[in-house]
Short mmCIF file of C-alpha atoms in Angstrom, two decimals:
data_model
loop_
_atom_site.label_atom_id
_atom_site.label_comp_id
_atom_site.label_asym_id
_atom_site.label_seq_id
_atom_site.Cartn_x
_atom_site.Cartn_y
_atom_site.Cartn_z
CA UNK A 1 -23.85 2.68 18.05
CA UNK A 2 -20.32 2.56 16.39
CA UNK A 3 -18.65 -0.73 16.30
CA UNK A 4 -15.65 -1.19 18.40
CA UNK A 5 -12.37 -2.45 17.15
CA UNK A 6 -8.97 -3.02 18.59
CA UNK A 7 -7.04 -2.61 15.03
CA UNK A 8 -8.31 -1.41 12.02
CA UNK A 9 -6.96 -1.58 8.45
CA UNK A 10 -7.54 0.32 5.53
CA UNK A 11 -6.59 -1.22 2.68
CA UNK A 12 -6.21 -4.83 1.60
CA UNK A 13 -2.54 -5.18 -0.74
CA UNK A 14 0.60 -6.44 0.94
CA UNK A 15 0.96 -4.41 2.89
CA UNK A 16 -2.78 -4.44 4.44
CA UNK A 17 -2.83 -8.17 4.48
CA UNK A 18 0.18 -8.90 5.77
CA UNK A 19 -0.95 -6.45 9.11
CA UNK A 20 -4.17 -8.43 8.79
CA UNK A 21 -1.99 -11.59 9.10
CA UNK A 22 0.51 -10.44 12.03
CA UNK A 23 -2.65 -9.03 14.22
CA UNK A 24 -5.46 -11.69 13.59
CA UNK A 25 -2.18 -13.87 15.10
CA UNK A 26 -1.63 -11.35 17.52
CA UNK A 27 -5.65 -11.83 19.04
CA UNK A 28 -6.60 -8.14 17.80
CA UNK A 29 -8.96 -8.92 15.98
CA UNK A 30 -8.63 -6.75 13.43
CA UNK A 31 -11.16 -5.40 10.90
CA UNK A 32 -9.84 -4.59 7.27
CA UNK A 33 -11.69 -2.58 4.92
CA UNK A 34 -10.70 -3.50 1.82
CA UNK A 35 -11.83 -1.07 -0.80
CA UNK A 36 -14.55 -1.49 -3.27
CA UNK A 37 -13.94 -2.91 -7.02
CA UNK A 38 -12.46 -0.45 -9.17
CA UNK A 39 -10.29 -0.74 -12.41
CA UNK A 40 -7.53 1.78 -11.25
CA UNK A 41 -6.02 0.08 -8.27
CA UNK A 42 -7.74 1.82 -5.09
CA UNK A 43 -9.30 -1.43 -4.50
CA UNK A 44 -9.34 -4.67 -2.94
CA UNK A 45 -6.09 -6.52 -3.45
CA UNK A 46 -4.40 -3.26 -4.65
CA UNK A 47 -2.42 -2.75 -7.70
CA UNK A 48 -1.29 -6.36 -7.73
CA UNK A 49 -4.72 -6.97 -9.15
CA UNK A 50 -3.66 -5.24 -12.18
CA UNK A 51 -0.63 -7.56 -12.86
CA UNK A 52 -0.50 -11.04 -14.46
CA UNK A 53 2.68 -12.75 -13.58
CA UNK A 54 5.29 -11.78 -10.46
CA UNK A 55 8.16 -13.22 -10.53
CA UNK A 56 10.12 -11.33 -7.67
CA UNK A 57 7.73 -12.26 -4.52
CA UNK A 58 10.50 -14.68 -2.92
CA UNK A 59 8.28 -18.30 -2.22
CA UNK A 60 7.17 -18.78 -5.71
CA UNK A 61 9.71 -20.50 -7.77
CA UNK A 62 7.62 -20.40 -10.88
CA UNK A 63 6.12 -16.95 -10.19
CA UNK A 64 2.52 -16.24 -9.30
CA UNK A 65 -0.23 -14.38 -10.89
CA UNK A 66 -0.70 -10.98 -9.14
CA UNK A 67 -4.58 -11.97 -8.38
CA UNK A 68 -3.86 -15.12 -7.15
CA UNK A 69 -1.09 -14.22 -4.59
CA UNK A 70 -3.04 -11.79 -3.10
CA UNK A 71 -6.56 -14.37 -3.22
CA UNK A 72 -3.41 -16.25 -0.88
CA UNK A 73 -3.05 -13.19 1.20
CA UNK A 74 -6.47 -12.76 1.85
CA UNK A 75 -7.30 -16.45 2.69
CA UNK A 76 -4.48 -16.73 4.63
CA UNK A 77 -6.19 -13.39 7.05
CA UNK A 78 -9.12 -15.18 6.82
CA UNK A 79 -7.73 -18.62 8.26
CA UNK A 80 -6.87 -16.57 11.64
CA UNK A 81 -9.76 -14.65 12.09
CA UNK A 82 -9.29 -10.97 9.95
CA UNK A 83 -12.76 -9.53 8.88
CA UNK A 84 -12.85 -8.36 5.74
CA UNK A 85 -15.16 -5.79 4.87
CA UNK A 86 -15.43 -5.05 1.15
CA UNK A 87 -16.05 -1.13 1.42
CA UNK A 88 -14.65 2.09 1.49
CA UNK A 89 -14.01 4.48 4.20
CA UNK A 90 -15.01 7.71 3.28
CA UNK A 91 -14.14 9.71 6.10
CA UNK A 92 -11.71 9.44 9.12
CA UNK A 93 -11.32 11.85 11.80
CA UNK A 94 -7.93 11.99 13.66
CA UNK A 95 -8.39 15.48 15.40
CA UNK A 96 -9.11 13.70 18.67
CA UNK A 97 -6.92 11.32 20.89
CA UNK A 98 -7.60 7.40 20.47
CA UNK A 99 -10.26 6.03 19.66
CA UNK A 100 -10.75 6.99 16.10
CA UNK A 101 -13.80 7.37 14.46
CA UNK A 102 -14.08 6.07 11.12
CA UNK A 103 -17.44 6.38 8.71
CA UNK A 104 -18.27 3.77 6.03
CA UNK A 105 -20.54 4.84 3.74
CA UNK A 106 -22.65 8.16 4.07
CA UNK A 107 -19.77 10.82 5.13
CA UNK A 108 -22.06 13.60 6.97
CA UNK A 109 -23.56 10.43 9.39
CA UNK A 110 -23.77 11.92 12.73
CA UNK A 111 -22.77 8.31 14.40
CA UNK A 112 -19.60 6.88 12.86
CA UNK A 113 -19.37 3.36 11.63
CA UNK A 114 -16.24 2.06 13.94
CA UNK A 115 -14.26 3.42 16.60
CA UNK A 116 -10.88 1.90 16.42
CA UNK A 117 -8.03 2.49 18.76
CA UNK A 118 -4.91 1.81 16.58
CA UNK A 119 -5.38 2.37 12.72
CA UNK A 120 -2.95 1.21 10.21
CA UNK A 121 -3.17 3.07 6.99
CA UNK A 122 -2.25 1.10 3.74
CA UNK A 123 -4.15 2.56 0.81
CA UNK A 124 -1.54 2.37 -1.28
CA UNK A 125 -1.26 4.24 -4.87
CA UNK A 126 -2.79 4.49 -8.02
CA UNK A 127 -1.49 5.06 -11.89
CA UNK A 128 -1.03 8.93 -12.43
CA UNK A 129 -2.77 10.47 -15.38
CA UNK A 130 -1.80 12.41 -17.91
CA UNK A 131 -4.71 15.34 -17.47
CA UNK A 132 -5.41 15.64 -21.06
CA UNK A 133 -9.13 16.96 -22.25
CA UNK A 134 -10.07 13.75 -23.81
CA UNK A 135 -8.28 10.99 -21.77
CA UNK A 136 -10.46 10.23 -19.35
CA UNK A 137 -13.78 9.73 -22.07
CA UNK A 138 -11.00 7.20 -23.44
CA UNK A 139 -10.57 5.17 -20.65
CA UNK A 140 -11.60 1.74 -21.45
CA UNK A 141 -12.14 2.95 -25.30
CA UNK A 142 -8.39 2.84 -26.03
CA UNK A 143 -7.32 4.80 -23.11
CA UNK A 144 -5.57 2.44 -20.66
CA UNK A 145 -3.78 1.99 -17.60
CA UNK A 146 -3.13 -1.53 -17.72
CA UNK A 147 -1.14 -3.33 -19.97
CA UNK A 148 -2.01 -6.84 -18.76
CA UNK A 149 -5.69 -6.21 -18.56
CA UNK A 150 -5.72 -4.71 -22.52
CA UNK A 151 -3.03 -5.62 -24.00
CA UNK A 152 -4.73 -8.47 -25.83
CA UNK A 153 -7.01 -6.19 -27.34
CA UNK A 154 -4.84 -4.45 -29.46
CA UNK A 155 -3.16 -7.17 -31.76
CA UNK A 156 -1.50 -6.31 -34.55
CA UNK A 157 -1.71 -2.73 -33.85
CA UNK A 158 0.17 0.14 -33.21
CA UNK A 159 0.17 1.54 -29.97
CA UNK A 160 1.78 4.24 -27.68
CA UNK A 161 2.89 4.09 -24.22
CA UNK A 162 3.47 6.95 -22.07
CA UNK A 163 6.18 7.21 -19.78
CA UNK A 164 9.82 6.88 -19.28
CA UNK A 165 10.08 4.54 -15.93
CA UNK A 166 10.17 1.00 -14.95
CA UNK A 167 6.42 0.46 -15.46
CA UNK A 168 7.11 2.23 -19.13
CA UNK A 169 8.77 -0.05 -20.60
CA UNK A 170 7.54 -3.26 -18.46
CA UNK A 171 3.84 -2.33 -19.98
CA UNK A 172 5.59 -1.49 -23.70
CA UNK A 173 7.67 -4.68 -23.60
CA UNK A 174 4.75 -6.61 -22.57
CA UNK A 175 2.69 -5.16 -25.15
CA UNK A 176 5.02 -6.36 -27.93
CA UNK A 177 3.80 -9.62 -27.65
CA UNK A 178 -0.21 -8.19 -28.90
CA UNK A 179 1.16 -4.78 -30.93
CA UNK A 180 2.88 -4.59 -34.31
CA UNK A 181 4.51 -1.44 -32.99
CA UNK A 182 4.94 0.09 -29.76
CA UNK A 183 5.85 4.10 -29.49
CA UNK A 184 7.06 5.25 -25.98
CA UNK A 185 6.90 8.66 -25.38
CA UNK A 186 8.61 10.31 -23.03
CA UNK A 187 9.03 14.09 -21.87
CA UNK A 188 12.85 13.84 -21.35
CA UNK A 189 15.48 12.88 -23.14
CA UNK A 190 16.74 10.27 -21.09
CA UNK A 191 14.72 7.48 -19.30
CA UNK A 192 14.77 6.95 -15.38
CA UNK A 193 14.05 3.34 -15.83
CA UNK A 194 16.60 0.44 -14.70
CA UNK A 195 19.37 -0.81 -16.63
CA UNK A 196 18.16 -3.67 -17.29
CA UNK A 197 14.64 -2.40 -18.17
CA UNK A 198 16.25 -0.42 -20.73
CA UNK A 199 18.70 -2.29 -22.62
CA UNK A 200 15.45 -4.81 -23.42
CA UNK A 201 13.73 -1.84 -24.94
CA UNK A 202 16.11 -1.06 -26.92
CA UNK A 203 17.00 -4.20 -28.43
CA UNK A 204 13.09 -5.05 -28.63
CA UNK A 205 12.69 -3.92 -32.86
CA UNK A 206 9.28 -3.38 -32.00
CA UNK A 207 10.00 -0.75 -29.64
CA UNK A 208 10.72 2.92 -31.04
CA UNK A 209 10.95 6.14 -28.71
CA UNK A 210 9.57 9.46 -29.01
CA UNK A 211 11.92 11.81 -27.18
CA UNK A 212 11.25 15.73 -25.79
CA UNK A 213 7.62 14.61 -26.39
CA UNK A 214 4.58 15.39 -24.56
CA UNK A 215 1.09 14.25 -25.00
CA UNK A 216 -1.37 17.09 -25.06
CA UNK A 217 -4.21 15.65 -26.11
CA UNK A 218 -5.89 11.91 -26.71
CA UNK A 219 -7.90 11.85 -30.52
CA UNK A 220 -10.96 10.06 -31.17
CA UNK A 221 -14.96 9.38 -31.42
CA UNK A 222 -16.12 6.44 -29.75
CA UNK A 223 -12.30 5.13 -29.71
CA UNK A 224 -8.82 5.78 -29.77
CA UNK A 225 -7.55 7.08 -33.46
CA UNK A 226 -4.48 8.85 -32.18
CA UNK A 227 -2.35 11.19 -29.78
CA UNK A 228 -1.48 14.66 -30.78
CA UNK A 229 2.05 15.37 -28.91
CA UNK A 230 4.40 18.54 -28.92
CA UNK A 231 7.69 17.93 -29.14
CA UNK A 232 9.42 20.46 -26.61
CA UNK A 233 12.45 21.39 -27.84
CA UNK A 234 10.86 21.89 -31.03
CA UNK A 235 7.80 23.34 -29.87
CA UNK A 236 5.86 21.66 -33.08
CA UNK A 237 2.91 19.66 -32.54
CA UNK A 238 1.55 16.22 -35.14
CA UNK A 239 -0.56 13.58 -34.72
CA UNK A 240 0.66 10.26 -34.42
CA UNK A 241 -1.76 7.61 -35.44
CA UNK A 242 -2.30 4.92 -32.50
CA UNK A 243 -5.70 3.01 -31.63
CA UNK A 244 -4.45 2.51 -27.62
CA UNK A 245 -3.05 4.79 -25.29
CA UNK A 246 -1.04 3.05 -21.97
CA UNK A 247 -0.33 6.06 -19.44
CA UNK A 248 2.67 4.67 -17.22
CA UNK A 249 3.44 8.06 -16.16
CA UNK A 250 3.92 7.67 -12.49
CA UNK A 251 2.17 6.97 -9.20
CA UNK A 252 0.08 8.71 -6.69
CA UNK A 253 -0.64 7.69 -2.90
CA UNK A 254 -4.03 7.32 -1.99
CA UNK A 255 -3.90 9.67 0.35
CA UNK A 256 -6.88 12.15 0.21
CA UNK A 257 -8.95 10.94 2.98
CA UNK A 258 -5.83 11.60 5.25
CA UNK A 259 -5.11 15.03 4.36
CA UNK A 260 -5.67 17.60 7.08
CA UNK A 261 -5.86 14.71 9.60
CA UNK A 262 -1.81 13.56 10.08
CA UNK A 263 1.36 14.61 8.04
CA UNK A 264 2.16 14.30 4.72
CA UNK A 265 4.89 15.02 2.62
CA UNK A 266 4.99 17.12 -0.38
CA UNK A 267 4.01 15.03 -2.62
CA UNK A 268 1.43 13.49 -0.78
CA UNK A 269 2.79 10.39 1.02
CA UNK A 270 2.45 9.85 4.61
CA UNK A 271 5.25 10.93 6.74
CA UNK A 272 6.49 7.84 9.25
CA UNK A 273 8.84 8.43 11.97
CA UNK A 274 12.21 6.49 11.62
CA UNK A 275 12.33 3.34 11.19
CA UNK A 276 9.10 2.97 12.04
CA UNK A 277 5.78 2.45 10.43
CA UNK A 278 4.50 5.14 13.30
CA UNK A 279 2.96 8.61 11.55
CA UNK A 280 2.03 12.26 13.22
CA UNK A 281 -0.59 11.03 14.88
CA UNK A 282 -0.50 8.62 18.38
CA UNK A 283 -1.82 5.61 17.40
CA UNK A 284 -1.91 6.17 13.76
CA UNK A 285 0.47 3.68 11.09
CA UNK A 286 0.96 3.53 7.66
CA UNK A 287 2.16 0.83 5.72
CA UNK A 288 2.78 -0.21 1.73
CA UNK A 289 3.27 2.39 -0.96
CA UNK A 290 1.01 5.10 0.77
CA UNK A 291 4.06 5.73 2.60
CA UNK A 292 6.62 4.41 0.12
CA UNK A 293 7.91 6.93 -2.68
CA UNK A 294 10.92 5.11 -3.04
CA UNK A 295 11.23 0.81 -3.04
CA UNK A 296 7.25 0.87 -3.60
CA UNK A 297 7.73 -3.27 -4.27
CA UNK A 298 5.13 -6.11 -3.02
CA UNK A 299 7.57 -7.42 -0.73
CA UNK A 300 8.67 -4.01 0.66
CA UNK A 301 4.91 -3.61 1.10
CA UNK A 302 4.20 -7.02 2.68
CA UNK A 303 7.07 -6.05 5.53
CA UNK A 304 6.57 -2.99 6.56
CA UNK A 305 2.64 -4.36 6.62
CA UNK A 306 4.10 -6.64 8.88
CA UNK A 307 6.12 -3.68 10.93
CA UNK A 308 2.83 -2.01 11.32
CA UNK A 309 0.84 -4.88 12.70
CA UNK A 310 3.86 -5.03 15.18
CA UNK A 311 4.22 -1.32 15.93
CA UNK A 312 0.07 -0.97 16.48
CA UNK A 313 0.36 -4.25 19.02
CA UNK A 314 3.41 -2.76 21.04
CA UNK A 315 1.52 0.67 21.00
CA UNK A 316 -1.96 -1.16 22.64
CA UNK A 317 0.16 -3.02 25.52
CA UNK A 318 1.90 0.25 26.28
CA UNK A 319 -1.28 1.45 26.86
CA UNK A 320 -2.51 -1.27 28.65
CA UNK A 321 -5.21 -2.73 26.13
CA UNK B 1 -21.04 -20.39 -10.24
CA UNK B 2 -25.06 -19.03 -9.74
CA UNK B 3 -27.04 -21.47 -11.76
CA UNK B 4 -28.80 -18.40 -13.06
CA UNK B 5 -25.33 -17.10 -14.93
CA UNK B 6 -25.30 -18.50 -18.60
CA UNK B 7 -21.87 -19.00 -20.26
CA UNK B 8 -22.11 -17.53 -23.84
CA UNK B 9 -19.32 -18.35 -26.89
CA UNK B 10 -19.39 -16.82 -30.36
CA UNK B 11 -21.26 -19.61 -31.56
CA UNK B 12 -24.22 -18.91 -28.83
CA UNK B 13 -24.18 -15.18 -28.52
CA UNK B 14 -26.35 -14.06 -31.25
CA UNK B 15 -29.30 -16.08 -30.88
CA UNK B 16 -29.13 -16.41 -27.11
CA UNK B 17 -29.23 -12.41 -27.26
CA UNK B 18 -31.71 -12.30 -29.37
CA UNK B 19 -34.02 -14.71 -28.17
CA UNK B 20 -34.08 -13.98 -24.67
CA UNK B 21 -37.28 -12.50 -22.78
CA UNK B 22 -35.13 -10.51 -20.42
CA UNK B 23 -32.52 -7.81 -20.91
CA UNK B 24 -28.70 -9.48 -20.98
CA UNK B 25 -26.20 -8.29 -19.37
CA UNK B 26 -22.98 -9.91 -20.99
CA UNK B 27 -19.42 -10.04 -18.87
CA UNK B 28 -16.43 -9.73 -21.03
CA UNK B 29 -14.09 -11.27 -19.01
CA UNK B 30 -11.04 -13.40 -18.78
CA UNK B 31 -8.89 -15.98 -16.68
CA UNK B 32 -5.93 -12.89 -16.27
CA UNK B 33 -8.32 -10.25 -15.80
CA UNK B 34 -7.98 -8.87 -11.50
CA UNK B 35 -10.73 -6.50 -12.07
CA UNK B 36 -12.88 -9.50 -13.78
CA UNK B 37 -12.27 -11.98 -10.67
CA UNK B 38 -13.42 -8.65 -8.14
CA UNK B 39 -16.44 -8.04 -9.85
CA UNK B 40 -17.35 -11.76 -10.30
CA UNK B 41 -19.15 -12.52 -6.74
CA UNK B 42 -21.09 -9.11 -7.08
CA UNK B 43 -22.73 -10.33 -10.33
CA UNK B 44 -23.41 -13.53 -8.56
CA UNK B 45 -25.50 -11.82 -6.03
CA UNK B 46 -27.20 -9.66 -9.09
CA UNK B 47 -28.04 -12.58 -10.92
CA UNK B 48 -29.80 -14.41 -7.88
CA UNK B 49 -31.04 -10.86 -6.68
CA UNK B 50 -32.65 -10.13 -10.39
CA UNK B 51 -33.41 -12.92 -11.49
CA UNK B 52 -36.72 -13.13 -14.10
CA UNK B 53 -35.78 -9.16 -14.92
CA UNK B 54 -32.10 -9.27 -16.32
CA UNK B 55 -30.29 -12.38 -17.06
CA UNK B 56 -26.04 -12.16 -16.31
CA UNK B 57 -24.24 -13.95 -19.06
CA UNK B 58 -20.38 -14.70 -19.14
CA UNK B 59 -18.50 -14.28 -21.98
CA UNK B 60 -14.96 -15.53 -21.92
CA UNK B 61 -12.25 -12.65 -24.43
CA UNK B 62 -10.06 -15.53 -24.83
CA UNK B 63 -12.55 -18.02 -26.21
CA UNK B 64 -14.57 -15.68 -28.19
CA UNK B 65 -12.81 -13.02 -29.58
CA UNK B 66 -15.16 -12.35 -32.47
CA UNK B 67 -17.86 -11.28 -29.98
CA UNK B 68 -15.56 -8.83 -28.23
CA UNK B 69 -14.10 -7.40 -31.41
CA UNK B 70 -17.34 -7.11 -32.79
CA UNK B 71 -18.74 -4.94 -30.07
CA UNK B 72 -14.97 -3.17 -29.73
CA UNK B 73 -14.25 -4.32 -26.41
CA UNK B 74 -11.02 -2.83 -24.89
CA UNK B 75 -10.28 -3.18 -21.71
CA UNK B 76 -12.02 -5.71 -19.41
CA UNK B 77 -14.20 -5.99 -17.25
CA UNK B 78 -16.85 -4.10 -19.77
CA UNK B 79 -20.88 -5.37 -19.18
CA UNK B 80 -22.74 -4.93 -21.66
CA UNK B 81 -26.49 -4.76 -21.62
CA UNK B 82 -28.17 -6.27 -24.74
CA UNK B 83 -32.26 -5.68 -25.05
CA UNK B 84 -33.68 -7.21 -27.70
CA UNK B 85 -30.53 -7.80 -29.28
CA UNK B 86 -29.44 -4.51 -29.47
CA UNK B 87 -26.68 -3.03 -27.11
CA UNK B 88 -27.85 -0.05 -24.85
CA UNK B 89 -26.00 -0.03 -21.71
CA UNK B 90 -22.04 -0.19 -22.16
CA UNK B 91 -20.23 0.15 -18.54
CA UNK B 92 -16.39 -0.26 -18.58
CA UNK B 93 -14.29 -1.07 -15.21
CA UNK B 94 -14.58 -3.04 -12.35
CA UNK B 95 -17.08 -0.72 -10.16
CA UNK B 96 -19.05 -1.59 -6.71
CA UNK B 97 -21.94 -3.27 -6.63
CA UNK B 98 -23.92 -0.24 -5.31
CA UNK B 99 -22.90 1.73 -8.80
CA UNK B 100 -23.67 -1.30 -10.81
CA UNK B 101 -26.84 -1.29 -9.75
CA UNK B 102 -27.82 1.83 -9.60
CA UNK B 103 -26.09 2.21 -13.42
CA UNK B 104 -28.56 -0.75 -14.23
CA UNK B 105 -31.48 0.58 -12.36
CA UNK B 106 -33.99 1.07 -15.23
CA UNK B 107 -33.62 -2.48 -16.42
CA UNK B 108 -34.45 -3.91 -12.64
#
């Protein structure tokens, strides 16, 4: 028979955690499923496991290492009774009033694994790709979406970074400290990124940009050699010669599994009432950047994790649970 | 750490490699790795789970970066499965345990 929860979360970054926190204190018992290892953050911990040093997550003078505030988060779930479970849903059905069944594991299971009453939904989101034939063969052979997990393996090298954004130039300027040269590309003229962000860039000498310029294709055997791009106002296409590739093109939510079952928005974020963390479905919450197109920070995540927890606790005593 | 898990260095790797009676699966990993520290536990439980058919051995990127160049590591985690020396089984990410097993399968 299905297991029984008060509260469960899916997910296990700030935002999950921190709605582990509030409703382990709150006696709900909750459950969190934390995801399953993975390299391109749709796991447990979330995308701060991709990260080496934060130095915005107010508490830590010094900073923190991504991994090790959110091995803090977790213990700190633990210490009032959260169950982590280190899986992945795979299917969720929200066509039905409370309780929701969720399945672990084998989809097309006639029985599901838990039937939860209030579900808070923190996913979160996960590096865009560029879409390119030979990308994905790349990944891990050149190919990268993580500057702090690769960086170091591309001393004295020249490599490219896609993208035009904050995470752009954060990975590019990080990379200067490994790379001899560091080519951002980017499809505009102009970059989105912060102020601040940019005037670094451009004073960093190791830094040059590639403007109007759009990666069509990764080159390479067994590793990176290179990224043939078309420059768009020009429509002519070359080669540049690079042996890494960082794509820091964007995110997406993790919102599959949810589609169909409560609203999204265009672009694939869940849709929350208000001020609230409260979604199209009774019952239902989402929390952290699966909801968040906009601030998409730890600490954003963390508290409206936090709002969740609360909104999901008010939502079982109306009922009278 | 599983007293079945061997640290290797670029001084040991070769002949420890070589040597050994059992396939080796090495783990390029280091200290500021996330996806290393997920995927640690899991090949914890595969070492103590296969032990006497694949040894797990830990290599450090930091320490021994003539190892990892050699073998043109890139990104980290990558496991890679030596037999007799010779590298046949190259898996790149941090993955569940279910998939590393089942990616490991013929060696078990």
């Amino acid at each position: 028979m299905a297991e029984r929860r008060k509260v469960v979360i899916i997910g296990s970054g700030p935002a999950g955690l921190t709605a582990a926190i509030y409703a382990a204190r709150a006696q709900l018992e909750p459950l969190v499923i934390e995801g399953e290892p993975s390299s391109n953050s749709d796991q447990p911990g979330g995308q701060l496991m991709l990260t080496t040093d934060v130095e915005n997550y107010p508490g830590f003078v010094d900073g923190v290492m991504g991994p090790e505030l959110m091995a803090i988060m977790r213990a700190q779930a633990m210490r009032f009774g959260a169950e982590l479970r280190t899986a992945k849903v795979s299917r969720l059905d929200l066509s039905s009033p409370s309780p929701f069944p969720l399945w672990v594991g084998d989809p097309d299971a006639d029985e599901p694994t838990v039937l939860t009453d209030a579900l808070i939904v923190a996913t979160g989101a996960r590096s865009l790709m560029l879409g390119c034939p030979n990308e994905e063969r790349l990944l891990g052979y050149g190919v990268s979406t993580c500057a702090t997990c690769d960086g170091f393996f591309f001393r004295e090298q020249h490599i490219a970074v896609a993208g035009g954004g904050d995470s752009a130039l954060e990975e590019a300027l990080f990379l200067t400290r490994f790379a001899t040269k560091v080519t951002v590309v980017h499809r505009r003229d102009e970059l989105r990124a912060s102020k601040i962000m940019q005037e670094r860039a451009f004073k960093n000498p190791k830094i040059e940009f590639l403007w109007d310029s759009v990666i069509v294709d990764v080159l390479g055997d067994t590793k990176v050699s290179g990224i043939r791009i078309r420059h768009t106002t020009s429509e002519e296409t070359f080669e540049l010669p690079v042996s890494g590739l960082f794509v820091a093109i964007g995110h997406e939510p993790n919102s599959a599994l949810l589609k169909g079952q409560l609203e999204l928005q265009g672009n694939g974020y869940v849709r929350t009432i208000g001020r609230t963390t409260k979604t199209s479905v009774d019952g239902v919450f989402a929390c952290g950047d699966v909801q968040d197109d906009y601030y998409r920070q730890a600490v954003t995540s963390a508290g409206s994790g936090c709002m969740a927890a609360i909104d999901a606790e008010r939502w079982l005593e109306e009922r009278g649970e | 750490m599983s007293d079945k898990i061997v640290t290797l260095s670029d001084a040991t790797f070769d002949e420890h490699v070589k040597s050994s009676d059992v396939p080796v699966l090495v783990d390029f990993w280091a200290e500021w790795c996330g996806p290393c520290k997920m995927i640690a536990p899991i090949l914890e439980e595969i070492a103590d789970e296969q032990a006497g058919k694949i040894q797990i051995a830990k290599l450090n990127v930091d320490d021994s970066s003539e190892v990892a160049s050699r073998f043109e590591v890139r990104s980290i985690p990558t496991l890679i499965l030596f037999k007799d020396g010779e590298p046949e089984v190259r898996l790149v990410g941090a993955k569940p345990k279910g998939q590393l097993v089942q990616e490991l399968s013929a060696y078990l």
